[in-house]
Short mmCIF file of C-alpha atoms and ligand atoms in Angstrom, two decimals:
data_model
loop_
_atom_site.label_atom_id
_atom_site.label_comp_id
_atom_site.label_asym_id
_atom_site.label_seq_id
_atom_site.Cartn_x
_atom_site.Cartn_y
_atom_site.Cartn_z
CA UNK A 606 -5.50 7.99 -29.72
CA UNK A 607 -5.64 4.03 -29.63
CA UNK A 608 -2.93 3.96 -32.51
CA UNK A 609 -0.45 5.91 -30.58
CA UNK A 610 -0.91 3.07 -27.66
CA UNK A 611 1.57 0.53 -28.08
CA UNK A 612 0.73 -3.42 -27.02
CA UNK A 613 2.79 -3.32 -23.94
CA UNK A 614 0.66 0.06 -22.57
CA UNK A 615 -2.63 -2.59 -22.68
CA UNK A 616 -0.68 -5.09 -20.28
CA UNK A 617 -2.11 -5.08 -17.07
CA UNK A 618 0.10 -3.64 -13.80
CA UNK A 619 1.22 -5.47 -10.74
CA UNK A 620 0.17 -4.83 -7.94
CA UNK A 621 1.15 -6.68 -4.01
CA UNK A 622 0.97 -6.95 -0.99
CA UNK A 623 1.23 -9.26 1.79
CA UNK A 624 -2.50 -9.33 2.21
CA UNK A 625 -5.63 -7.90 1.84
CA UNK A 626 -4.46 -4.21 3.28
CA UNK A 627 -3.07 -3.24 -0.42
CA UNK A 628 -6.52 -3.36 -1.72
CA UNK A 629 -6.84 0.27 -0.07
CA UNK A 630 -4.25 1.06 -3.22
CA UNK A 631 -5.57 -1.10 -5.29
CA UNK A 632 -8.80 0.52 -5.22
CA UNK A 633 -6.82 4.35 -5.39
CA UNK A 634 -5.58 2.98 -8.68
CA UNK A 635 -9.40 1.90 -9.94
CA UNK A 636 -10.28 5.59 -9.02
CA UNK A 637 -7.71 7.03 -10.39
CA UNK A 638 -6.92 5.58 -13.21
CA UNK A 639 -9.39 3.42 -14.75
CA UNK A 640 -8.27 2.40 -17.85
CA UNK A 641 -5.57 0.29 -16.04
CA UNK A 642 -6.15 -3.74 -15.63
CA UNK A 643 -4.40 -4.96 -12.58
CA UNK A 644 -3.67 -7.87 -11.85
CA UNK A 645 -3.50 -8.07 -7.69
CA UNK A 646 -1.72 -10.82 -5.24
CA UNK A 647 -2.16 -10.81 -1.51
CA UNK A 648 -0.23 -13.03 0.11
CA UNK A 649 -2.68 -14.17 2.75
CA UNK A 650 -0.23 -17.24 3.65
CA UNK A 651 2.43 -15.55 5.13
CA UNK A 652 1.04 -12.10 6.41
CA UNK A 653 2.13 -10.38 8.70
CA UNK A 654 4.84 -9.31 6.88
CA UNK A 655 5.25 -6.12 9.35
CA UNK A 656 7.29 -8.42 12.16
CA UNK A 657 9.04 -10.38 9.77
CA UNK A 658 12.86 -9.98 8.85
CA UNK A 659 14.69 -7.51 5.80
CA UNK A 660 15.50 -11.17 4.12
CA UNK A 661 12.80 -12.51 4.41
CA UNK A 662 10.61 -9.86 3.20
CA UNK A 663 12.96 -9.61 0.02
CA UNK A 664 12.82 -13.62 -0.79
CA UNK A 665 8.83 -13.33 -0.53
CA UNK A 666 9.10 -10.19 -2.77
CA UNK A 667 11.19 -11.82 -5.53
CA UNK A 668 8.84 -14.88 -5.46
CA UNK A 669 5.80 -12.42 -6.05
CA UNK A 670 7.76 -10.46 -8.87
CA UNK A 671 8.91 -13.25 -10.22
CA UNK A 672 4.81 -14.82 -10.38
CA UNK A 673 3.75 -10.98 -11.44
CA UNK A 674 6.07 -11.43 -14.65
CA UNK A 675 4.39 -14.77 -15.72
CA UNK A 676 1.21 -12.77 -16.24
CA UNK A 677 3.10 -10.22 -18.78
CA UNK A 678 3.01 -7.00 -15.95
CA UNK A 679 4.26 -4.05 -17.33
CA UNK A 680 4.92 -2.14 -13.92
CA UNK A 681 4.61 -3.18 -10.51
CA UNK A 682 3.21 -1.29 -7.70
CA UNK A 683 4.84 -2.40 -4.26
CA UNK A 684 1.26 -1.57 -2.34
CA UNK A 685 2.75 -3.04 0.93
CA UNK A 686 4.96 -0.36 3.27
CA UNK A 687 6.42 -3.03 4.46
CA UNK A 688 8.11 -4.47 1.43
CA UNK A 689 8.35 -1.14 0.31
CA UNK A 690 10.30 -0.16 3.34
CA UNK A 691 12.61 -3.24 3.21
CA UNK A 692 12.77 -4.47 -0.61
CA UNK A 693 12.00 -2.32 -3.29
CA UNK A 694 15.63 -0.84 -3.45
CA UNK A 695 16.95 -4.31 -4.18
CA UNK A 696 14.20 -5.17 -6.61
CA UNK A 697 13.98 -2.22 -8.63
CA UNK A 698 17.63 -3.13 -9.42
CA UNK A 699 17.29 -6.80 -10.64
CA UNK A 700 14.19 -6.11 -12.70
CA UNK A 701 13.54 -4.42 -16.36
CA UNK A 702 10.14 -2.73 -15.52
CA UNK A 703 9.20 0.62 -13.76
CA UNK A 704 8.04 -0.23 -10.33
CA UNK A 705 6.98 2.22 -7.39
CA UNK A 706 6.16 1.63 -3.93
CA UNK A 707 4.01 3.57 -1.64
CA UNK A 708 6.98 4.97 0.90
CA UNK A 709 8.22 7.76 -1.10
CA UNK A 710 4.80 9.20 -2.37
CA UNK A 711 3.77 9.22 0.93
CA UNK A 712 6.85 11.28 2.39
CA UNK A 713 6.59 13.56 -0.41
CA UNK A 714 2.92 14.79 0.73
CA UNK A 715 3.81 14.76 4.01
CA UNK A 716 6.37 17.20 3.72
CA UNK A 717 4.18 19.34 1.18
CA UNK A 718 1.44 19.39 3.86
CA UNK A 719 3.25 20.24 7.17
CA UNK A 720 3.17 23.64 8.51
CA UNK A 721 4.83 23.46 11.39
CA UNK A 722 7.59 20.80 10.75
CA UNK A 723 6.39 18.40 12.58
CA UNK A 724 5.17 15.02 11.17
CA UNK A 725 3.99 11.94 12.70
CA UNK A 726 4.33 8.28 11.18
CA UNK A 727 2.56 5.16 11.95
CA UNK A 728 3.11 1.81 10.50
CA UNK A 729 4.16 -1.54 11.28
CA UNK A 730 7.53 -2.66 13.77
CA UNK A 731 9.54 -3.37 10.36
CA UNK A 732 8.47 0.04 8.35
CA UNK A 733 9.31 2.00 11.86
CA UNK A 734 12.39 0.13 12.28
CA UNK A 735 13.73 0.69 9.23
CA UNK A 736 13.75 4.68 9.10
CA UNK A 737 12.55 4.79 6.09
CA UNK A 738 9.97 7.51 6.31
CA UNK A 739 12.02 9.43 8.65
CA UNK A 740 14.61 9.23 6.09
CA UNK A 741 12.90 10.77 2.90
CA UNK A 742 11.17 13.66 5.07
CA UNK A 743 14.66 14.59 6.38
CA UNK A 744 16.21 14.36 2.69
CA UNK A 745 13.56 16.81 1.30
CA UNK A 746 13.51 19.05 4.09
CA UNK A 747 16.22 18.82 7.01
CA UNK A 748 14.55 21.01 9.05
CA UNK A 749 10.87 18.76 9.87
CA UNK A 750 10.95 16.38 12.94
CA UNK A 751 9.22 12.86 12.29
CA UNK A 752 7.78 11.33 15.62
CA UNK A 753 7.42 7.37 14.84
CA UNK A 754 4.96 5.35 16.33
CA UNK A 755 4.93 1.35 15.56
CA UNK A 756 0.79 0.24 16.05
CA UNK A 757 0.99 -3.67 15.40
CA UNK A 758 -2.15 -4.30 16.87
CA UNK A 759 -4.44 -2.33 14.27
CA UNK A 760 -3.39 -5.29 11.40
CA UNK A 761 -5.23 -7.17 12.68
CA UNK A 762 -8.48 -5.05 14.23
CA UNK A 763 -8.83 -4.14 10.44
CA UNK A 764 -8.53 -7.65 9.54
CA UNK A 765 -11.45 -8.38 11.80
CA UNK A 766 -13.30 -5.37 10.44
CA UNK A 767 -13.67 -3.64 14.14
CA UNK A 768 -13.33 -0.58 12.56
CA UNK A 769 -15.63 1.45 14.67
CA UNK A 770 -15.33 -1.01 17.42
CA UNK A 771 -14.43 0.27 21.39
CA UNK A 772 -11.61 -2.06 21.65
CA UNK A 773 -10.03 -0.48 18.57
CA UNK A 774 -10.83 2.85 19.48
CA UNK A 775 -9.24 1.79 22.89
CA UNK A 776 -5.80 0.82 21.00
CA UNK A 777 -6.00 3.48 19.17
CA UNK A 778 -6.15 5.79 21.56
CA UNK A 779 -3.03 4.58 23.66
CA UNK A 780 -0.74 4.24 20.66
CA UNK A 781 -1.72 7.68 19.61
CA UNK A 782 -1.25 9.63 22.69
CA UNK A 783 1.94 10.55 22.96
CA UNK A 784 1.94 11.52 19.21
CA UNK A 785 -0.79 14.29 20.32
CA UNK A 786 1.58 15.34 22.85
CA UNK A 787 4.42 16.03 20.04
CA UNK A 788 1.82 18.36 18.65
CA UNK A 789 2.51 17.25 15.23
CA UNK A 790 0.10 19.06 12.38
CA UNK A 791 0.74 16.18 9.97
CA UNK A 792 0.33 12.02 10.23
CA UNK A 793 1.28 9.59 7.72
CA UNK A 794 -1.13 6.55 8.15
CA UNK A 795 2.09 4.40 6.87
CA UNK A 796 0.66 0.85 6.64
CA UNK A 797 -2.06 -0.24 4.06
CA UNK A 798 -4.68 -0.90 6.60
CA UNK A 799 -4.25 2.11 8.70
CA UNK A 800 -6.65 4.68 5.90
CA UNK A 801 -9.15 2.33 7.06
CA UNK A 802 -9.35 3.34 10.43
CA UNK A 803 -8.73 6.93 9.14
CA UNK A 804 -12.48 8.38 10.44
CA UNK A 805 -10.96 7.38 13.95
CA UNK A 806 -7.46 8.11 13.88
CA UNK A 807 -8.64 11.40 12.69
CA UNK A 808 -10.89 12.47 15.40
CA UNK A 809 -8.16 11.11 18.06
CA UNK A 810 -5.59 13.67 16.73
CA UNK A 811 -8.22 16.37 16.25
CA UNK A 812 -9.00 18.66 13.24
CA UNK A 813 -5.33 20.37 13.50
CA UNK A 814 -4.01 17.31 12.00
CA UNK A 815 -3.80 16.70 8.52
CA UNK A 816 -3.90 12.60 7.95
CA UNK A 817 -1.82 11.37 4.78
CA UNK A 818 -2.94 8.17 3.10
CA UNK A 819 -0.16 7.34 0.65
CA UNK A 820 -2.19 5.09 -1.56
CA UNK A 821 -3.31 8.34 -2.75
CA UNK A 822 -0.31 9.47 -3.46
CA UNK A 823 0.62 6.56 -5.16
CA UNK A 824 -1.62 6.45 -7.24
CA UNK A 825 -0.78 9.85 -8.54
CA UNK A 826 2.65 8.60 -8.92
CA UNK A 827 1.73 5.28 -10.58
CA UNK A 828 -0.14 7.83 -13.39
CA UNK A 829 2.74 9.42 -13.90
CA UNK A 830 5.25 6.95 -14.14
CA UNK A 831 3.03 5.11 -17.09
CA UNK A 832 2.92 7.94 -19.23
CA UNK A 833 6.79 8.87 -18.52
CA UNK A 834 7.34 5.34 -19.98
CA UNK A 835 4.88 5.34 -22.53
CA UNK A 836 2.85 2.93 -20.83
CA UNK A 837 -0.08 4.26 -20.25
CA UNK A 838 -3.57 2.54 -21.11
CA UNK A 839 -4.88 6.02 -22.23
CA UNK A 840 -8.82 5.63 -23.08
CA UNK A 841 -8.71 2.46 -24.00
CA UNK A 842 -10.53 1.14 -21.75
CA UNK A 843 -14.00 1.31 -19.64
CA UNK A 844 -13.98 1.19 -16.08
CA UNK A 845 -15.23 -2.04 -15.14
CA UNK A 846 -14.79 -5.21 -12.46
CA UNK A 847 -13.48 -7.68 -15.34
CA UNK A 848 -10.27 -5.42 -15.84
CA UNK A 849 -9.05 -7.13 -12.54
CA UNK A 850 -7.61 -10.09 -12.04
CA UNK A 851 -7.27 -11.27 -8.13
CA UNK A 852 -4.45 -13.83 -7.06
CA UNK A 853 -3.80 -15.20 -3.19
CA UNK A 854 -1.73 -17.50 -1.59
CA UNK A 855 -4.76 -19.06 0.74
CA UNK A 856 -7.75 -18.12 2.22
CA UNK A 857 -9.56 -16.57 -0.91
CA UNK A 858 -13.08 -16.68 0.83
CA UNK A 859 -11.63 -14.53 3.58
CA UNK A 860 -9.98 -12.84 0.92
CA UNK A 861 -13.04 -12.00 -1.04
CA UNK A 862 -15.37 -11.08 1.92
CA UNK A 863 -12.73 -8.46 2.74
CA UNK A 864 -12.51 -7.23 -0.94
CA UNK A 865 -16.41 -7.09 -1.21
CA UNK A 866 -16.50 -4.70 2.06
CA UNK A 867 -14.20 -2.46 0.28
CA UNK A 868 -13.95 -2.08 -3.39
CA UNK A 869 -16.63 -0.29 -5.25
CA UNK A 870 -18.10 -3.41 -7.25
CA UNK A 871 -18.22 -7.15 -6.20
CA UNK A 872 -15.63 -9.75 -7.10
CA UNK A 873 -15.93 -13.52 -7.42
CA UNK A 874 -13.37 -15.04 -8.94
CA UNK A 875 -9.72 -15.12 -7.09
CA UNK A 876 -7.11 -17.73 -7.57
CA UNK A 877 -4.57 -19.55 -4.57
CA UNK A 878 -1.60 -20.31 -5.81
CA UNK A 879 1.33 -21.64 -4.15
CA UNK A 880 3.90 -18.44 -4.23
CA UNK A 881 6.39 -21.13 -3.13
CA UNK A 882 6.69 -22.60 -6.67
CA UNK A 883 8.21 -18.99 -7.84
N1 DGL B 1159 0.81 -4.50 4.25
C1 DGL B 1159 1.55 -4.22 5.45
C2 DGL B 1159 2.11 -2.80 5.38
O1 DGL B 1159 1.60 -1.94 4.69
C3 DGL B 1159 0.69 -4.39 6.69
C4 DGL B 1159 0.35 -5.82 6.98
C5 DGL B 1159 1.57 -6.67 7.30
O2 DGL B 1159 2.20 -6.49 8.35
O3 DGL B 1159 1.90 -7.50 6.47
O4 DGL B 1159 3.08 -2.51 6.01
#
């Protein structure tokens, strides 16, 4: 089997986001698939990237792909909606790698799943804005209604770890209440820190709702896309907390505390550097 693997298969993939939030795909990935290194960047300087403009979010992205290449990626996962939303069309077209992001796999499930055509999205004002999601449900099945919802305000309740908290569960309940009223049976949590606050959003909407975490998805997609390219670590390797290399653009104590809380083994080395230099 390790004959057939060629060198570029061992390179590690990509993987960004404007923060700490793409760790929830990050760690999908580990599950998933863990004979894959990654190598991660957040981009704790300039998050939120989910009120920020289409340019902008495509000059940070190019700065990140462009830092991603310097440590020999072979594919890139965009693990943010947001820059998935706004600049992975552009990107995939200016670079020579496979790259996903985490928009499409998410649509794709949440049009498998619905029963009644009627799907809910969350995310942030830019992913919302965009009609992204809206747009891929509607291209695979005309038919389905997608009820949007913008919740800014859970960023940065995650960020702060409230995750059971009452003021959360206060936000949460008044940007979720007229989605109950659209009696949608399917809700894509469409932002990479909405799975976790998935326990509550799902006993908000109630058992009739099935909740769609796209890093999942991705995931799925990310496996598939390595061996369609031939790029796929096979057995090579054992799962283990060395295989991952962690990259920020400042605060890498807050960085790590919030990595510790969620990955399934403990990290201690991640690097600042300054994305501006790319
Ligand atoms: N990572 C972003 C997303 O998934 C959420 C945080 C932000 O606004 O930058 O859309």
């Amino acid at each position: 089997m390790s004959e057939e693997i060629s060198n570029n298969a061992l390179a590690p993939v990509g993987v960004f986001d404007s923060g700490v939030g793409g760790l929830t795909v990050a760690r999908e990935i580990m599950r998933q698939l863990p004979n894959e290194k990654i190598v991660y960047f957040g981009d704790t300087a300039r998050v939120p990237y989910g009120s920020k403009s289409k340019d902008t979010i495509l000059r940070y992205s190019r700065q990140i792909v462009r830092f991603l290449k310097t440590k020999n990626v072979k594919a890139i996962v965009v693990a943010c909606n947001t820059a998935s939303a706004l600049a992975l069309e552009e990107i995939r077209d200016e670079i020579d790698m496979p790259i996903i992001g985490v928009v499409k796999p998410g649509a794709k499930v949440a049009v498998e799943k619905t029963i009644n055509k009627r799907i809910g999205v969350i995310a942030t004002e830019a992913t919302i804005n965009s009609h992204i999601y809206t747009d891929y449900i509607k291209n695979r099945d005309n038919d389905i209604t997608v009820f949007s919802k913008a919740c800014p305000l859970f960023v940065p309740l995650v960020e702060e770890m409230w995750l059971k908290d009452s003021v959360t569960e206060e936000v949460a309940g008044r940007y979720l209440e007229n989605l109950k009223e659209e009696h949608i049976d399917t809700l894509v949590l469409g932002c990479t820190h909405y799975p976790l606050l998935r326990n509550m959003i799902g006993n908000i909407m109630g058992e009739s709702v099935t909740l769609v975490n796209p890093a999942y998805e991705t995931a799925v997609s990310l496996g598939e896309l390595l061996v369609k390219n031939n790029l796929s670590a096979g057995n090579v390797y054992s799962y283990s907390g060395e295989m991952y290399d962690f990259y920020v653009s400042d605060a890498a104590e807050k960085f790590k505390r919030f990595a510790n809380s969620i990955l399934p083994f403990r990290i201690e080395n991640i690097s600042q550097i300054n994305i501006e230099e790319y």
